[in-house]
mmCIF file of C-alpha atoms and ligand atoms in Angstrom:
data_model
loop_
_atom_site.group_PDB
_atom_site.id
_atom_site.type_symbol
_atom_site.label_atom_id
_atom_site.label_comp_id
_atom_site.label_asym_id
_atom_site.label_seq_id
_atom_site.Cartn_x
_atom_site.Cartn_y
_atom_site.Cartn_z
ATOM 1 C CA MET L 999 78.946 36.957 23.848
ATOM 2 C CA ARG L 1000 81.284 38.014 26.613
ATOM 3 C CA THR L 1001 79.691 40.019 29.406
ATOM 4 C CA TYR L 1002 81.364 42.221 31.980
ATOM 5 C CA ILE L 1003 79.390 43.636 34.892
ATOM 6 C CA THR L 1004 81.141 46.449 36.698
ATOM 7 C CA GLU L 1005 80.442 48.278 39.925
ATOM 8 C CA ASP L 1006 79.700 51.670 38.407
ATOM 9 C CA TYR L 1007 80.039 53.940 35.369
ATOM 10 C CA GLN L 1008 83.701 54.648 36.016
ATOM 11 C CA ALA L 1009 84.615 50.983 36.193
ATOM 12 C CA MET L 1010 82.541 50.315 33.063
ATOM 13 C CA SER L 1011 84.436 53.072 31.248
ATOM 14 C CA ARG L 1012 87.806 51.664 32.329
ATOM 15 C CA ARG L 1013 86.921 48.143 31.279
ATOM 16 C CA ALA L 1014 85.700 49.296 27.874
ATOM 17 C CA ALA L 1015 88.818 51.455 27.440
ATOM 18 C CA HIS L 1016 90.984 48.405 28.187
ATOM 19 C CA ILE L 1017 89.286 46.526 25.347
ATOM 20 C CA ILE L 1018 89.947 49.385 22.888
ATOM 21 C CA ALA L 1019 93.511 49.836 24.181
ATOM 22 C CA ALA L 1020 94.211 46.111 23.728
ATOM 23 C CA GLN L 1021 93.062 46.399 20.128
ATOM 24 C CA VAL L 1022 95.308 49.413 19.493
ATOM 25 C CA HIS L 1023 98.309 47.657 21.072
ATOM 26 C CA LEU L 1024 97.787 44.453 19.092
ATOM 27 C CA ASN L 1025 96.938 46.153 15.816
ATOM 28 C CA PRO L 1026 98.287 49.745 15.764
ATOM 29 C CA ALA L 1027 96.642 50.429 12.378
ATOM 30 C CA CYS L 1028 93.241 49.129 13.417
ATOM 31 C CA VAL L 1029 89.922 50.570 12.295
ATOM 32 C CA LEU L 1030 87.840 51.693 15.260
ATOM 33 C CA GLY L 1031 84.105 52.197 14.816
ATOM 34 C CA LEU L 1032 83.145 54.938 17.259
ATOM 35 C CA ALA L 1033 79.938 56.173 18.857
ATOM 36 C CA THR L 1034 78.819 59.404 20.448
ATOM 37 C CA GLY L 1035 76.247 59.762 23.255
ATOM 38 C CA SER L 1036 76.835 60.040 26.973
ATOM 39 C CA THR L 1037 77.827 56.426 27.654
ATOM 40 C CA PRO L 1038 81.254 56.258 25.922
ATOM 41 C CA ILE L 1039 82.482 59.636 27.244
ATOM 42 C CA GLY L 1040 84.174 58.057 30.278
ATOM 43 C CA MET L 1041 85.831 55.480 28.036
ATOM 44 C CA TYR L 1042 87.204 58.240 25.788
ATOM 45 C CA LYS L 1043 88.477 60.139 28.870
ATOM 46 C CA GLN L 1044 90.329 57.042 30.001
ATOM 47 C CA LEU L 1045 91.898 56.526 26.567
ATOM 48 C CA ILE L 1046 93.038 60.175 26.543
ATOM 49 C CA GLU L 1047 94.590 59.699 29.974
ATOM 50 C CA TRP L 1048 96.537 56.640 28.844
ATOM 51 C CA TYR L 1049 97.632 58.461 25.676
ATOM 52 C CA LYS L 1050 98.885 61.410 27.755
ATOM 53 C CA ALA L 1051 100.761 59.025 30.021
ATOM 54 C CA GLY L 1052 102.542 57.676 26.933
ATOM 55 C CA ASP L 1053 100.845 54.293 27.069
ATOM 56 C CA LEU L 1054 98.840 54.500 23.860
ATOM 57 C CA ASP L 1055 99.689 55.576 20.322
ATOM 58 C CA PHE L 1056 96.886 56.395 17.877
ATOM 59 C CA SER L 1057 99.140 57.630 15.058
ATOM 60 C CA GLN L 1058 98.156 54.802 12.705
ATOM 61 C CA VAL L 1059 94.604 54.228 13.945
ATOM 62 C CA LYS L 1060 91.689 54.899 11.617
ATOM 63 C CA SER L 1061 88.190 55.652 12.783
ATOM 64 C CA VAL L 1062 84.693 55.586 11.358
ATOM 65 C CA ASN L 1063 81.808 57.002 13.339
ATOM 66 C CA LEU L 1064 78.374 55.485 13.374
ATOM 67 C CA ASP L 1065 76.274 58.487 12.546
ATOM 68 C CA GLU L 1066 75.756 62.212 12.115
ATOM 69 C CA TYR L 1067 72.825 64.613 12.032
ATOM 70 C CA ALA L 1068 71.849 65.846 8.580
ATOM 71 C CA GLY L 1069 72.136 69.624 8.358
ATOM 72 C CA LEU L 1070 74.609 70.298 11.182
ATOM 73 C CA ALA L 1071 78.009 71.824 10.414
ATOM 74 C CA PRO L 1072 81.072 70.086 11.895
ATOM 75 C CA THR L 1073 81.549 73.170 14.069
ATOM 76 C CA HIS L 1074 77.997 73.003 15.497
ATOM 77 C CA ASP L 1075 78.355 72.004 19.126
ATOM 78 C CA GLN L 1076 75.682 69.332 18.755
ATOM 79 C CA SER L 1077 77.172 67.729 15.656
ATOM 80 C CA TYR L 1078 78.738 64.345 16.178
ATOM 81 C CA ARG L 1079 81.916 65.510 14.429
ATOM 82 C CA TYR L 1080 82.228 68.253 17.053
ATOM 83 C CA PHE L 1081 81.537 65.687 19.801
ATOM 84 C CA MET L 1082 84.327 63.439 18.552
ATOM 85 C CA GLN L 1083 86.789 66.311 18.209
ATOM 86 C CA THR L 1084 86.153 67.613 21.714
ATOM 87 C CA ASN L 1085 85.747 64.275 23.507
ATOM 88 C CA LEU L 1086 88.579 62.387 21.825
ATOM 89 C CA PHE L 1087 90.306 63.408 18.592
ATOM 90 C CA ASP L 1088 91.622 66.811 19.755
ATOM 91 C CA HIS L 1089 93.351 65.161 22.716
ATOM 92 C CA ILE L 1090 95.138 62.221 21.085
ATOM 93 C CA ASN L 1091 97.575 61.795 18.194
ATOM 94 C CA ILE L 1092 95.119 60.335 15.689
ATOM 95 C CA ASP L 1093 95.718 61.759 12.191
ATOM 96 C CA PRO L 1094 92.692 63.974 11.388
ATOM 97 C CA ALA L 1095 92.768 62.564 7.841
ATOM 98 C CA ASN L 1096 92.163 59.113 9.321
ATOM 99 C CA THR L 1097 88.958 60.096 11.144
ATOM 100 C CA ASN L 1098 85.652 59.628 9.360
ATOM 101 C CA VAL L 1099 82.212 60.946 10.292
ATOM 102 C CA PRO L 1100 79.399 61.318 7.725
ATOM 103 C CA SER L 1101 79.317 64.930 6.552
ATOM 104 C CA GLY L 1102 76.333 66.711 8.097
ATOM 105 C CA LEU L 1103 76.461 69.409 5.450
ATOM 106 C CA ALA L 1104 76.444 67.095 2.433
ATOM 107 C CA ALA L 1105 74.083 68.597 -0.162
ATOM 108 C CA ASP L 1106 72.839 65.110 -1.001
ATOM 109 C CA PRO L 1107 72.693 62.994 2.178
ATOM 110 C CA ALA L 1108 71.857 59.810 0.241
ATOM 111 C CA ALA L 1109 74.983 60.265 -1.897
ATOM 112 C CA GLU L 1110 76.974 60.965 1.266
ATOM 113 C CA CYS L 1111 75.762 57.625 2.679
ATOM 114 C CA ARG L 1112 76.939 55.828 -0.459
ATOM 115 C CA ARG L 1113 80.326 57.548 -0.174
ATOM 116 C CA TYR L 1114 80.538 56.517 3.473
ATOM 117 C CA ASN L 1115 79.853 52.862 2.655
ATOM 118 C CA GLN L 1116 82.753 53.009 0.238
ATOM 119 C CA VAL L 1117 84.995 54.594 2.899
ATOM 120 C CA ILE L 1118 84.269 51.655 5.239
ATOM 121 C CA ARG L 1119 84.915 49.159 2.452
ATOM 122 C CA ASP L 1120 88.162 50.873 1.417
ATOM 123 C CA LEU L 1121 89.372 50.677 5.022
ATOM 124 C CA GLY L 1122 88.847 46.915 4.885
ATOM 125 C CA GLY L 1123 85.973 46.942 7.382
ATOM 126 C CA ILE L 1124 85.812 47.725 11.076
ATOM 127 C CA ASP L 1125 87.908 45.898 13.676
ATOM 128 C CA VAL L 1126 85.947 46.980 16.766
ATOM 129 C CA GLN L 1127 82.659 48.852 16.681
ATOM 130 C CA VAL L 1128 81.681 50.702 19.858
ATOM 131 C CA LEU L 1129 77.924 50.918 20.434
ATOM 132 C CA GLY L 1130 75.726 52.610 22.992
ATOM 133 C CA MET L 1131 72.086 51.644 23.118
ATOM 134 C CA GLY L 1132 68.980 53.840 23.109
ATOM 135 C CA HIS L 1133 66.072 53.213 25.470
ATOM 136 C CA ASN L 1134 64.064 51.853 22.553
ATOM 137 C CA GLY L 1135 66.910 49.549 21.510
ATOM 138 C CA HIS L 1136 68.237 51.775 18.738
ATOM 139 C CA ILE L 1137 71.877 51.406 17.744
ATOM 140 C CA GLY L 1138 73.355 54.228 15.730
ATOM 141 C CA PHE L 1139 70.194 55.874 14.453
ATOM 142 C CA ASN L 1140 68.654 52.531 13.518
ATOM 143 C CA GLU L 1141 65.273 52.988 15.139
ATOM 144 C CA PRO L 1142 62.721 50.242 15.798
ATOM 145 C CA GLY L 1143 60.916 49.310 12.595
ATOM 146 C CA ASP L 1144 59.635 46.462 10.493
ATOM 147 C CA ALA L 1145 62.939 45.529 8.889
ATOM 148 C CA PHE L 1146 66.653 45.730 9.612
ATOM 149 C CA GLU L 1147 68.271 48.421 7.469
ATOM 150 C CA LEU L 1148 71.428 47.454 5.663
ATOM 151 C CA GLU L 1149 74.247 49.906 5.052
ATOM 152 C CA THR L 1150 74.644 53.626 5.754
ATOM 153 C CA HIS L 1151 71.361 55.370 5.020
ATOM 154 C CA VAL L 1152 69.315 58.491 5.765
ATOM 155 C CA VAL L 1153 66.747 58.167 8.564
ATOM 156 C CA ASP L 1154 63.823 60.244 9.743
ATOM 157 C CA LEU L 1155 64.225 60.455 13.507
ATOM 158 C CA GLN L 1156 61.404 59.173 15.690
ATOM 159 C CA GLU L 1157 59.580 61.481 18.076
ATOM 160 C CA SER L 1158 61.072 59.660 21.088
ATOM 161 C CA THR L 1159 64.611 60.236 19.819
ATOM 162 C CA ILE L 1160 63.908 63.882 18.984
ATOM 163 C CA ASN L 1161 62.540 64.321 22.520
ATOM 164 C CA ALA L 1162 65.540 62.560 24.100
ATOM 165 C CA ASN L 1163 67.939 64.770 22.137
ATOM 166 C CA ALA L 1164 66.038 68.001 22.752
ATOM 167 C CA ARG L 1165 67.920 68.596 25.998
ATOM 168 C CA PHE L 1166 71.074 69.199 23.978
ATOM 169 C CA PHE L 1167 69.548 71.951 21.804
ATOM 170 C CA ALA L 1168 68.295 75.444 22.567
ATOM 171 C CA SER L 1169 64.775 74.312 21.694
ATOM 172 C CA ARG L 1170 63.028 71.184 20.456
ATOM 173 C CA ASP L 1171 62.552 72.916 17.096
ATOM 174 C CA ASP L 1172 66.326 73.049 16.649
ATOM 175 C CA VAL L 1173 66.733 69.262 16.851
ATOM 176 C CA PRO L 1174 67.473 67.912 13.369
ATOM 177 C CA ARG L 1175 64.751 65.656 11.956
ATOM 178 C CA GLN L 1176 67.072 63.505 9.874
ATOM 179 C CA ALA L 1177 70.362 61.738 10.345
ATOM 180 C CA MET L 1178 72.773 59.536 8.430
ATOM 181 C CA THR L 1179 73.642 56.290 10.103
ATOM 182 C CA MET L 1180 75.505 53.082 9.461
ATOM 183 C CA GLY L 1181 72.959 50.354 8.945
ATOM 184 C CA ILE L 1182 72.598 47.063 10.740
ATOM 185 C CA LYS L 1183 74.607 45.304 8.044
ATOM 186 C CA SER L 1184 77.501 47.794 8.385
ATOM 187 C CA ILE L 1185 77.491 47.224 12.148
ATOM 188 C CA MET L 1186 77.162 43.448 11.936
ATOM 189 C CA LEU L 1187 80.133 43.261 9.534
ATOM 190 C CA ALA L 1188 82.447 44.662 12.236
ATOM 191 C CA ARG L 1189 84.815 41.939 13.408
ATOM 192 C CA GLN L 1190 84.114 42.734 17.056
ATOM 193 C CA ILE L 1191 81.381 44.766 18.716
ATOM 194 C CA LEU L 1192 81.802 46.502 22.063
ATOM 195 C CA VAL L 1193 78.474 47.512 23.620
ATOM 196 C CA VAL L 1194 78.608 49.920 26.564
ATOM 197 C CA VAL L 1195 75.601 50.478 28.823
ATOM 198 C CA SER L 1196 75.175 52.302 32.081
ATOM 199 C CA GLY L 1197 72.391 53.158 34.501
ATOM 200 C CA GLU L 1198 69.199 51.607 35.785
ATOM 201 C CA ASP L 1199 67.188 53.256 33.018
ATOM 202 C CA LYS L 1200 68.900 50.915 30.526
ATOM 203 C CA ALA L 1201 68.144 47.703 32.458
ATOM 204 C CA ASP L 1202 64.875 46.874 30.651
ATOM 205 C CA ILE L 1203 66.246 47.409 27.164
ATOM 206 C CA VAL L 1204 69.453 45.490 27.945
ATOM 207 C CA LYS L 1205 67.278 42.560 29.001
ATOM 208 C CA ALA L 1206 65.017 42.834 25.931
ATOM 209 C CA ALA L 1207 67.932 43.172 23.510
ATOM 210 C CA PHE L 1208 70.062 40.330 24.816
ATOM 211 C CA THR L 1209 67.526 37.825 26.141
ATOM 212 C CA GLY L 1210 64.406 38.609 24.087
ATOM 213 C CA PRO L 1211 63.516 37.659 20.531
ATOM 214 C CA VAL L 1212 65.662 38.965 17.666
ATOM 215 C CA THR L 1213 63.417 41.518 16.002
ATOM 216 C CA PRO L 1214 63.771 44.814 14.120
ATOM 217 C CA HIS L 1215 61.399 46.236 16.734
ATOM 218 C CA VAL L 1216 64.412 46.067 19.077
ATOM 219 C CA PRO L 1217 67.287 46.817 16.676
ATOM 220 C CA ALA L 1218 70.015 45.921 19.207
ATOM 221 C CA SER L 1219 68.579 42.399 19.475
ATOM 222 C CA ILE L 1220 70.324 41.565 16.184
ATOM 223 C CA LEU L 1221 73.585 41.620 18.155
ATOM 224 C CA GLN L 1222 72.622 38.194 19.526
ATOM 225 C CA MET L 1223 73.505 36.902 16.045
ATOM 226 C CA HIS L 1224 77.011 38.421 16.007
ATOM 227 C CA PRO L 1225 79.839 35.982 16.798
ATOM 228 C CA ASN L 1226 82.034 38.413 18.705
ATOM 229 C CA VAL L 1227 80.162 40.796 21.002
ATOM 230 C CA VAL L 1228 81.528 42.134 24.272
ATOM 231 C CA LEU L 1229 78.885 43.719 26.498
ATOM 232 C CA VAL L 1230 80.251 45.965 29.244
ATOM 233 C CA GLY L 1231 77.745 47.430 31.653
ATOM 234 C CA ASP L 1232 77.557 48.685 35.169
ATOM 235 C CA LYS L 1233 75.507 46.629 37.596
ATOM 236 C CA ALA L 1234 72.542 49.010 37.392
ATOM 237 C CA ALA L 1235 72.214 48.541 33.620
ATOM 238 C CA MET L 1236 72.802 44.803 33.873
ATOM 239 C CA SER L 1237 70.481 44.250 36.848
ATOM 240 C CA LYS L 1238 67.705 42.555 34.844
ATOM 241 C CA LEU L 1239 69.856 40.252 32.745
HETATM 242 C C1 F6R U 2216 75.636 57.545 19.150
HETATM 243 C C2 F6R U 2216 74.492 56.753 18.756
HETATM 244 C C3 F6R U 2216 73.332 56.431 19.642
HETATM 245 C C4 F6R U 2216 73.691 56.289 21.102
HETATM 246 C C5 F6R U 2216 72.448 55.927 21.929
HETATM 247 C C6 F6R U 2216 72.735 55.853 23.405
HETATM 248 O O1 F6R U 2216 76.557 57.694 18.095
HETATM 249 O O2 F6R U 2216 74.474 56.375 17.639
HETATM 250 O O3 F6R U 2216 72.743 55.249 19.165
HETATM 251 O O4 F6R U 2216 74.654 55.299 21.276
HETATM 252 O O5 F6R U 2216 71.454 56.892 21.703
HETATM 253 O O6 F6R U 2216 73.055 57.127 23.870
HETATM 254 P P1 F6R U 2216 73.558 57.374 25.356
HETATM 255 O O7 F6R U 2216 74.927 56.778 25.444
HETATM 256 O O8 F6R U 2216 73.591 58.875 25.484
HETATM 257 O O9 F6R U 2216 72.588 56.704 26.265
#
């Protein structure tokens, strides 16, 4: 695992953006696995800036997102499709047809997960998968449990995740109870994984995930078994490593 410790969130975002930009330069038709959440927003801003300056071309890039809430329309401002449009896709020259997010409105979420697995396979797998990490060690919506889940699947969200997400909805009752997420196998099959972490509140889970035992009770701990992980964090998040 390669580890970068940066001064602050902005430097973390720049470093992570450099890693994505390098991938796009070296392999213009690469498949990027993308994440939502607050942590990668600065990285996306940086990529947009470089695109606008003429330094990056996304015209051949393909993307697959980690997850989506079940039941939210792509136009819902809390859907992950909406997040990706507003934080990245609408500002760069990626072909909309090349962007993939599980469909929140799929009538049969389990069938949608099967379709999504096929999408990833048809793309030939993921070149770089961006991951944030939840306070309980979740990656995507793979919550702590007794086993590692495999491919894209439907999950019932845990109370702690519903509570953490409640701030983004008008009320706690509006937070979806289910999501579709790539599984641990889908994530582990990515050729490279870029984990971004920021803030002191992530320090304990960063330590548990990367120096503790590999266990489904800390889903991110499985990343210790991946041959090509880059961990980029600011010094607050990395302070207990
Ligand atoms: C996002 C995702 C989540 C987040 C995680 C961390 O697509 O799947 O696992 O990466 O909840 O979120 P932030 O970055 O807001 O701390």
